[in-house]
Structure formats: C-alpha cells, structure tokens
Short mmCIF file of C-alpha atoms and ligand atoms in Angstrom, two decimals:
data_model
loop_
_atom_site.label_atom_id
_atom_site.label_comp_id
_atom_site.label_asym_id
_atom_site.label_seq_id
_atom_site.Cartn_x
_atom_site.Cartn_y
_atom_site.Cartn_z
CA MET A 1 -72.34 51.79 61.88
CA SER A 2 -69.86 54.37 60.65
CA VAL A 3 -68.28 53.73 57.28
CA LEU A 4 -64.99 55.43 56.44
CA THR A 5 -64.09 55.76 52.77
CA PRO A 6 -60.40 56.61 52.52
CA SER A 7 -58.79 57.08 49.12
CA THR A 8 -55.13 56.33 49.93
CA ILE A 9 -53.29 53.54 51.77
CA ASP A 10 -51.88 56.09 54.25
CA GLU A 11 -55.40 57.21 55.14
CA VAL A 12 -56.46 53.57 55.66
CA LEU A 13 -53.48 52.97 57.95
CA ALA A 14 -54.19 56.16 59.93
CA HIS A 15 -57.82 55.07 60.45
CA LEU A 16 -56.70 51.57 61.48
CA ALA A 17 -54.18 52.99 63.94
CA GLU A 18 -57.00 54.87 65.67
CA ARG A 19 -59.49 52.00 65.36
CA PRO A 20 -57.58 48.68 65.08
CA GLU A 21 -60.81 46.71 65.51
CA ALA A 22 -62.55 48.40 62.55
CA LEU A 23 -63.66 45.96 59.85
CA LEU A 24 -61.90 46.17 56.50
CA LEU A 25 -64.28 45.87 53.58
CA SER A 26 -63.03 45.15 50.05
CA GLY A 27 -65.64 43.62 47.73
CA GLY A 28 -67.83 42.63 50.68
CA THR A 29 -68.69 39.26 49.09
CA ASP A 30 -67.64 37.36 52.23
CA VAL A 31 -68.31 40.03 54.84
CA MET A 32 -71.85 40.89 53.80
CA VAL A 33 -72.88 37.23 53.66
CA GLU A 34 -71.47 36.67 57.15
CA ILE A 35 -73.32 39.70 58.54
CA ASN A 36 -76.57 38.85 56.76
CA MET A 37 -76.42 35.23 57.98
CA ALA A 38 -75.62 36.46 61.54
CA HIS A 39 -72.26 34.65 61.52
CA ARG A 40 -70.58 37.96 62.23
CA LYS A 41 -71.81 40.85 64.37
CA ALA A 42 -72.30 44.05 62.41
CA PRO A 43 -69.22 46.11 63.33
CA ALA A 44 -69.38 49.61 64.79
CA GLU A 45 -66.84 50.83 62.25
CA VAL A 46 -66.03 49.83 58.71
CA VAL A 47 -63.08 50.96 56.62
CA ALA A 48 -64.14 50.54 52.99
CA LEU A 49 -61.25 49.96 50.57
CA ARG A 50 -62.98 50.26 47.19
CA ARG A 51 -61.91 53.88 46.66
CA VAL A 52 -58.22 53.18 47.33
CA GLU A 53 -56.96 53.15 43.76
CA GLN A 54 -53.44 52.03 44.81
CA LEU A 55 -54.89 48.71 45.99
CA ARG A 56 -56.62 48.06 42.67
CA LEU A 57 -53.48 48.11 40.50
CA TRP A 58 -50.90 45.52 39.44
CA ARG A 59 -47.38 46.03 38.18
CA HIS A 60 -44.51 44.09 36.60
CA ASN A 61 -41.20 44.32 38.48
CA PRO A 62 -38.47 43.51 35.91
CA SER A 63 -35.42 41.59 37.08
CA SER A 64 -31.80 42.57 36.52
CA GLU A 65 -30.81 38.86 36.54
CA GLY A 66 -32.33 37.95 33.19
CA THR A 67 -35.33 36.12 34.70
CA GLY A 68 -38.91 37.16 34.08
CA GLY A 69 -39.03 39.27 37.23
CA THR A 70 -42.06 39.41 39.50
CA VAL A 71 -45.56 40.83 39.51
CA THR A 72 -47.19 42.65 42.41
CA ILE A 73 -50.98 42.48 42.47
CA GLY A 74 -52.90 44.94 44.64
CA SER A 75 -55.14 43.32 47.25
CA GLY A 76 -58.15 45.22 45.87
CA LEU A 77 -57.87 44.12 42.23
CA PRO A 78 -61.14 42.32 41.46
CA TYR A 79 -61.11 38.79 39.97
CA ALA A 80 -62.71 40.14 36.79
CA GLU A 81 -59.42 41.91 36.02
CA MET A 82 -57.46 38.64 36.35
CA GLU A 83 -59.57 36.57 33.99
CA HIS A 84 -58.26 37.94 30.67
CA GLY A 85 -55.57 40.26 29.32
CA PRO A 86 -51.88 40.68 30.15
CA LEU A 87 -52.13 39.54 33.78
CA ALA A 88 -53.91 36.35 32.67
CA GLU A 89 -51.09 35.71 30.17
CA LEU A 90 -48.48 36.01 32.91
CA PHE A 91 -50.43 33.82 35.37
CA PRO A 92 -52.76 31.45 33.50
CA ALA A 93 -53.46 29.50 36.71
CA LEU A 94 -54.63 32.66 38.46
CA ALA A 95 -56.86 33.47 35.49
CA GLU A 96 -58.38 29.97 35.60
CA ALA A 97 -58.97 30.24 39.34
CA ALA A 98 -60.50 33.71 38.95
CA ARG A 99 -62.87 32.43 36.24
CA THR A 100 -64.22 29.79 38.64
CA VAL A 101 -65.10 32.24 41.44
CA GLY A 102 -68.85 32.69 41.93
CA SER A 103 -70.67 34.64 39.23
CA PRO A 104 -69.73 37.72 37.14
CA GLN A 105 -71.17 39.91 39.91
CA ILE A 106 -68.99 38.23 42.55
CA ARG A 107 -65.92 38.45 40.30
CA ALA A 108 -66.54 42.16 39.70
CA ALA A 109 -66.39 42.79 43.45
CA GLY A 110 -64.37 39.96 45.06
CA THR A 111 -60.62 40.31 45.57
CA LEU A 112 -57.49 38.37 46.54
CA GLY A 113 -57.24 40.60 49.63
CA GLY A 114 -60.65 39.29 50.70
CA ASN A 115 -59.71 35.67 49.90
CA LEU A 116 -56.60 36.12 52.09
CA GLY A 117 -58.56 37.95 54.78
CA THR A 118 -61.09 35.11 55.01
CA CYS A 119 -58.46 32.37 54.52
CA SER A 120 -60.91 29.56 53.78
CA PRO A 121 -59.09 26.40 52.61
CA ALA A 122 -61.68 26.36 49.79
CA GLY A 123 -60.76 29.87 48.57
CA ASP A 124 -59.92 29.61 44.86
CA GLY A 125 -57.14 32.20 44.86
CA LEU A 126 -55.14 30.56 47.62
CA PRO A 127 -53.84 27.35 45.94
CA VAL A 128 -52.48 29.52 43.13
CA LEU A 129 -50.69 31.80 45.60
CA PHE A 130 -49.24 28.72 47.35
CA ALA A 131 -48.13 27.01 44.14
CA LEU A 132 -46.46 30.21 42.94
CA ASP A 133 -44.74 30.93 46.28
CA ALA A 134 -46.45 34.30 46.70
CA ILE A 135 -45.26 36.84 49.22
CA VAL A 136 -48.06 38.67 51.05
CA HIS A 137 -47.42 42.34 51.80
CA LEU A 138 -48.86 43.63 55.07
CA ARG A 139 -48.78 47.24 56.22
CA SER A 140 -49.71 49.03 59.40
CA ILE A 141 -48.87 52.48 60.70
CA GLY A 142 -45.77 50.85 62.24
CA GLY A 143 -44.30 49.59 58.95
CA GLN A 144 -44.39 46.76 56.41
CA ARG A 145 -44.11 42.96 56.77
CA ASP A 146 -43.58 40.62 53.83
CA VAL A 147 -44.81 37.13 54.68
CA PRO A 148 -44.64 33.99 52.50
CA VAL A 149 -48.23 32.90 51.90
CA ALA A 150 -47.49 29.51 53.51
CA ASP A 151 -46.70 31.37 56.77
CA PHE A 152 -49.61 33.77 56.35
CA MET A 153 -52.35 31.12 56.44
CA VAL A 154 -52.18 29.22 59.73
CA GLY A 155 -55.52 27.38 59.90
CA VAL A 156 -59.13 27.27 58.78
CA LYS A 157 -60.06 30.94 58.40
CA GLN A 158 -56.97 31.89 60.39
CA ASN A 159 -54.06 34.06 59.36
CA VAL A 160 -51.29 36.08 60.98
CA LEU A 161 -52.89 39.45 60.24
CA GLU A 162 -52.66 41.66 63.35
CA PRO A 163 -55.23 44.31 64.33
CA GLY A 164 -54.31 47.51 62.51
CA GLU A 165 -52.75 45.65 59.56
CA LEU A 166 -53.84 45.78 55.94
CA VAL A 167 -52.96 43.35 53.14
CA THR A 168 -51.72 45.68 50.43
CA GLY A 169 -50.93 43.01 47.83
CA VAL A 170 -49.02 39.90 46.83
CA THR A 171 -45.86 39.43 44.78
CA MET A 172 -45.26 36.33 42.65
CA PRO A 173 -42.37 35.34 40.38
CA ILE A 174 -43.07 35.04 36.67
CA ARG A 175 -42.27 31.45 35.73
CA HIS A 176 -41.38 29.94 32.41
CA GLY A 177 -43.53 26.81 32.19
CA TRP A 178 -47.07 25.48 32.15
CA GLN A 179 -49.48 26.24 35.00
CA GLY A 180 -53.13 25.48 35.62
CA TYR A 181 -55.88 25.38 38.21
CA SER A 182 -58.80 23.02 38.54
CA LYS A 183 -61.57 22.45 41.06
CA VAL A 184 -64.58 20.25 41.65
CA GLY A 185 -67.77 21.08 43.48
CA VAL A 186 -71.33 19.85 43.63
CA ARG A 187 -72.12 21.51 40.30
CA ASN A 188 -70.18 23.13 37.49
CA ALA A 189 -70.67 26.82 38.24
CA MET A 190 -71.23 29.18 41.19
CA VAL A 191 -69.77 26.65 43.55
CA ILE A 192 -67.35 26.57 46.44
CA ALA A 193 -64.62 23.96 45.86
CA THR A 194 -64.99 20.49 47.30
CA ALA A 195 -61.41 19.91 46.23
CA SER A 196 -59.01 22.01 44.16
CA ALA A 197 -55.47 21.88 42.82
CA CYS A 198 -52.94 24.21 41.22
CA LEU A 199 -49.97 22.81 39.29
CA ALA A 200 -47.13 25.06 38.13
CA MET A 201 -43.91 24.22 36.31
CA ASP A 202 -40.70 26.18 36.45
CA ARG A 203 -38.55 25.18 33.48
CA ASP A 204 -35.68 27.47 34.50
CA ARG A 205 -35.28 25.85 37.93
CA GLY A 206 -36.39 22.37 36.81
CA ALA A 207 -39.07 22.45 39.51
CA VAL A 208 -42.74 21.56 39.77
CA THR A 209 -45.12 22.85 42.44
CA LEU A 210 -48.53 21.48 43.41
CA ALA A 211 -50.92 23.03 45.94
CA LEU A 212 -54.22 21.50 47.07
CA GLY A 213 -57.30 23.34 48.35
CA ALA A 214 -60.23 22.22 50.53
CA VAL A 215 -58.43 19.06 51.68
CA GLY A 216 -56.80 20.32 54.87
CA THR A 217 -56.87 23.06 57.48
CA THR A 218 -54.64 25.16 55.24
CA ILE A 219 -53.70 24.91 51.57
CA ILE A 220 -51.36 21.92 51.23
CA ARG A 221 -48.12 21.95 49.25
CA CYS A 222 -47.35 18.41 48.04
CA ARG A 223 -43.58 18.29 48.57
CA ASP A 224 -43.32 14.54 48.04
CA ALA A 225 -45.28 14.56 44.75
CA GLU A 226 -43.40 17.66 43.56
CA GLY A 227 -39.94 16.19 44.22
CA TRP A 228 -40.88 12.84 42.70
CA LEU A 229 -42.28 14.41 39.52
CA ALA A 230 -39.29 16.72 39.05
CA GLY A 231 -37.12 13.59 39.03
CA GLU A 232 -39.36 11.84 36.46
CA LEU A 233 -39.82 14.69 33.98
CA ASP A 234 -37.56 16.39 31.49
CA LEU A 235 -38.98 19.89 31.92
CA SER A 236 -37.05 21.19 28.92
CA ALA A 237 -38.89 18.85 26.51
CA GLU A 238 -41.49 20.42 24.18
CA PRO A 239 -44.08 19.01 24.46
CA LEU A 240 -43.63 17.40 27.87
CA ASP A 241 -43.52 13.63 27.67
CA ILE A 242 -45.84 12.30 30.38
CA SER A 243 -46.93 8.68 30.45
CA ASP A 244 -50.19 7.47 31.96
CA ALA A 245 -48.24 5.69 34.66
CA VAL A 246 -46.48 8.91 35.70
CA ALA A 247 -49.74 10.88 35.70
CA GLN A 248 -51.43 8.22 37.84
CA GLU A 249 -48.58 7.95 40.31
CA PHE A 250 -48.47 11.75 40.61
CA GLY A 251 -52.19 11.75 41.45
CA ARG A 252 -51.70 8.96 43.97
CA ARG A 253 -48.90 10.87 45.71
CA ALA A 254 -50.94 14.09 45.73
CA ALA A 255 -53.91 12.28 47.31
CA ALA A 256 -51.58 10.84 49.95
CA ASP A 257 -50.55 14.38 50.96
CA ALA A 258 -54.18 15.51 51.37
CA ARG A 259 -55.72 15.68 54.87
CA PRO A 260 -59.42 15.89 54.01
CA ILE A 261 -62.35 15.79 56.42
CA ASP A 262 -66.06 14.96 56.19
CA ASP A 263 -68.28 18.04 56.28
CA HIS A 264 -71.53 19.41 54.83
CA ARG A 265 -69.97 19.72 51.36
CA SER A 266 -68.38 16.29 50.93
CA THR A 267 -66.78 13.25 52.51
CA ALA A 268 -63.09 12.90 53.23
CA ALA A 269 -62.96 9.83 50.98
CA TYR A 270 -64.40 11.67 47.98
CA ARG A 271 -62.16 14.68 48.55
CA GLY A 272 -59.04 12.51 48.69
CA HIS A 273 -60.07 10.72 45.50
CA ALA A 274 -60.99 13.98 43.74
CA VAL A 275 -57.75 15.71 44.51
CA GLY A 276 -55.78 12.79 43.07
CA VAL A 277 -57.83 12.90 39.87
CA LEU A 278 -57.46 16.69 39.59
CA SER A 279 -53.68 16.47 39.99
CA SER A 280 -53.35 13.72 37.34
CA ARG A 281 -55.56 15.65 34.95
CA LEU A 282 -53.60 18.86 35.41
CA LEU A 283 -50.41 16.96 34.57
CA ARG A 284 -52.00 15.45 31.45
CA ARG A 285 -53.12 18.94 30.41
CA ALA A 286 -49.55 20.20 30.85
CA ALA A 287 -48.38 17.57 28.38
CA ALA A 288 -51.20 18.26 25.93
C1 FAD B 301 -72.43 33.93 45.79
C2 FAD B 301 -70.99 33.80 46.22
C3 FAD B 301 -70.17 32.91 45.54
C4 FAD B 301 -68.82 32.78 45.92
N1 FAD B 301 -68.05 31.90 45.22
C5 FAD B 301 -66.74 31.78 45.54
C6 FAD B 301 -65.90 30.89 44.81
O1 FAD B 301 -66.32 30.22 43.86
N2 FAD B 301 -64.59 30.82 45.18
C7 FAD B 301 -64.07 31.57 46.23
O2 FAD B 301 -62.87 31.47 46.50
N3 FAD B 301 -64.85 32.39 46.92
C8 FAD B 301 -66.16 32.53 46.63
N4 FAD B 301 -66.96 33.37 47.35
C9 FAD B 301 -66.36 34.08 48.50
C10 FAD B 301 -65.76 35.46 48.17
O3 FAD B 301 -66.25 35.98 46.95
C11 FAD B 301 -64.22 35.40 48.06
O4 FAD B 301 -63.64 34.85 49.24
C12 FAD B 301 -63.61 36.78 47.78
O5 FAD B 301 -62.24 36.61 47.47
C13 FAD B 301 -63.74 37.73 48.96
O6 FAD B 301 -63.20 38.97 48.55
P1 FAD B 301 -63.90 40.34 48.97
O7 FAD B 301 -63.06 41.44 48.41
O8 FAD B 301 -65.32 40.38 48.62
O9 FAD B 301 -63.72 40.25 50.57
P2 FAD B 301 -64.54 40.97 51.73
O10 FAD B 301 -65.84 40.30 51.92
O11 FAD B 301 -64.54 42.45 51.56
O12 FAD B 301 -63.57 40.63 52.97
C14 FAD B 301 -63.36 39.31 53.39
C15 FAD B 301 -62.45 39.32 54.63
O13 FAD B 301 -61.17 39.81 54.29
C16 FAD B 301 -60.87 40.99 55.04
N5 FAD B 301 -60.18 41.87 54.09
C17 FAD B 301 -60.63 42.32 52.90
N6 FAD B 301 -59.68 43.04 52.28
C18 FAD B 301 -58.61 43.07 53.11
C19 FAD B 301 -57.32 43.66 53.05
N7 FAD B 301 -56.93 44.37 51.99
N8 FAD B 301 -56.48 43.49 54.09
C20 FAD B 301 -56.84 42.75 55.16
N9 FAD B 301 -58.05 42.16 55.28
C21 FAD B 301 -58.93 42.31 54.27
C22 FAD B 301 -62.21 41.53 55.51
O14 FAD B 301 -62.09 42.31 56.69
C23 FAD B 301 -62.95 40.22 55.76
O15 FAD B 301 -62.56 39.65 56.98
C24 FAD B 301 -68.30 33.54 47.00
C25 FAD B 301 -69.13 34.45 47.67
C26 FAD B 301 -70.46 34.58 47.29
C27 FAD B 301 -71.33 35.56 48.02
#
C-alpha cells in the first residue's frame, strides 16, 4: 500500500486526479475498522489528509445584511475541537453531537469529512448538518461544487461524491435561537445511535427545523412537524412558552415522519417511539 501525505488541498487534488480510486483517509476511525474487519479491501493507494492544515481550520464569514453570517468548518477539523470554545458557542447542537461521538480518542481523530464520507444514517454529525441546512463543499481538479447536505446524502452509506472529489468543508448559517442534539443507544457512552434528533430554532425567520438520525435510509427532515410547531410557537418569547400538549404533539408528528427499520441495533417500533420522545424532550429543553 502506498500512502501519500500531501500538505495542501491542491496537492490532494493533483494526487486524486492521477489516482481517482485512491482512498481518502482523515481520522481513519471508520476506514481502519472497515479494513480490519475485512468489510473493505485494503486499497493500493491512500491519500492521508491529516497534514493538510487548510482542512483542519474553521472561519466565521460575516454578513453585510446584518445577520450573524455563516461559518465554514474544514472537513478535517476533529470533533474534539467542536466540543468547547467559540465554535461550540456558535453551534451548541454540533458541540453536543461531537461530545457523544465515541471516546476521547475517537473524537481526537474523527472528523465531519469522515462522517460525510461514510454517510451512515446513524452518524452523529449529520442530523446537525441537516437541521442547520449545511452546504457541503466538494473540490476536484476540475473545480468546486457546493451541494446542500440533503442532496449530498442519497442513501445508507451513499453520497454524491465522485471519484477524484474531496469534501473540503461545510458552511452553516449562524442562527439566533436555541438548538440541541440528543441520541439514544444501547448504553450511555461509546455508542452508535439507535435514534437521534437535532432541533434548531431560528428566531429571525420564525422557523424551526428538526432532523432525525438512524430512522431512515438518509437523515430525515420533519417538514410537517416543523411547520406545525412554527405555527404554534411565539419564537420571540423569552423564555419560550411550550405546553406539555404541544411538546407531545410535536413528538408524535416527528415519529410519524420517521421510517425506521428492524436491524441488529434495535427494532423499528422502538426507534419510532424513541425519536418521538427525543423530539419532545428537545422541545422541553428549549423552553427550559
Ligand atoms: C470506537 C468507535 C466509536 C465510534 N463512535 C461513533 C459515534 O458515537 N458517532 C458517530 O457518528 N461515529 C462514530 N464512529 C465512527 C467514526 O468515528 C465517525 O464516522 C467519524 O466521523 C469518521 O471520521 P474519520 O475522519 O475518522 O473518517 P475516515 O475513517 O478517515 O473516513 C471515513 C470515510 O470518509 C471518507 N473521507 C474522509 N475524509 C474525506 C474527505 N475530506 N472528503 C471525502 N471523503 C472523505 C473516507 O475515504 C472514508 O470512506 C465510531 C468509530 C469507532 C471506531
């Protein structure tokens, strides 16, 4: 196996242009497990991304329109850097999701680029990207594509990444309003989600977004529950006034949008129930 260790995005793209089938390696926390478990053949060529500093940065893009602007997060920024500090203050839901990923060792290595590359419906970063309407930036030697995350993920472990393309990062709007992430699994730590949910409020637009993980072939945006809740809530109220009846109905509508299946981790019935409970609880937390 030959391992290339470029230090700039341009070098990565040049390598990929010559070897479009080469395997991209970020933290390796998915790839190495797949190779070790013989779920993936060891590739002839690997392009390792850890030394590409440009991929490990994030930046605030201020807006000229008086809104909070956007943030671009490099695909190689490890989860550990999202858990605390200024990025966590801008995206509390992302920080919560990052804190639930694996162990400290996994969070020191694992990245959003890898979560997007694998595209498991149980990936913890993905519901946050869906709820916050992230744009995924893809680059190849031929140019750049900016793809809404909902168009990027097209199935279980399937995305629109072409050979020769690299995910360079994601851009998300900074929203004024509460946001949170929650998941359940078979235990409380070091666990892949059985069901997960991300709720985000946008006080400026009077909108609410809810994305569910591990209950469908892709992450699911709950358009019905979102529209219904936006009509029920006064998003300008501090604190938000949310009755038990509203929280319960929101959970019921979220569960109705889920498309869970039975598999080795859980049953469809439990997943559907869990995602409703998670959505109601997130809403109660927003009010609290
Ligand atoms: C013990 C353990 C616990 C885990 N727990 C969790 C958990 O709780 N939640 C969770 O979501 N995940 C979990 N995972 C899975 C894994 O950590 C995450 O999916 C992580 O985000 C993968 O990132 P990575 O950088 O390690 O990806 P890698 O393993 O390097 O890559 C994964 C895939 O993405 C591709 N890829 C990587 N970077 C790019 C890029 N920039 N552009 C295009 N393609 C790219 C690779 O080619 C590969 O196909 C766990 C893994 C382990 C081993």
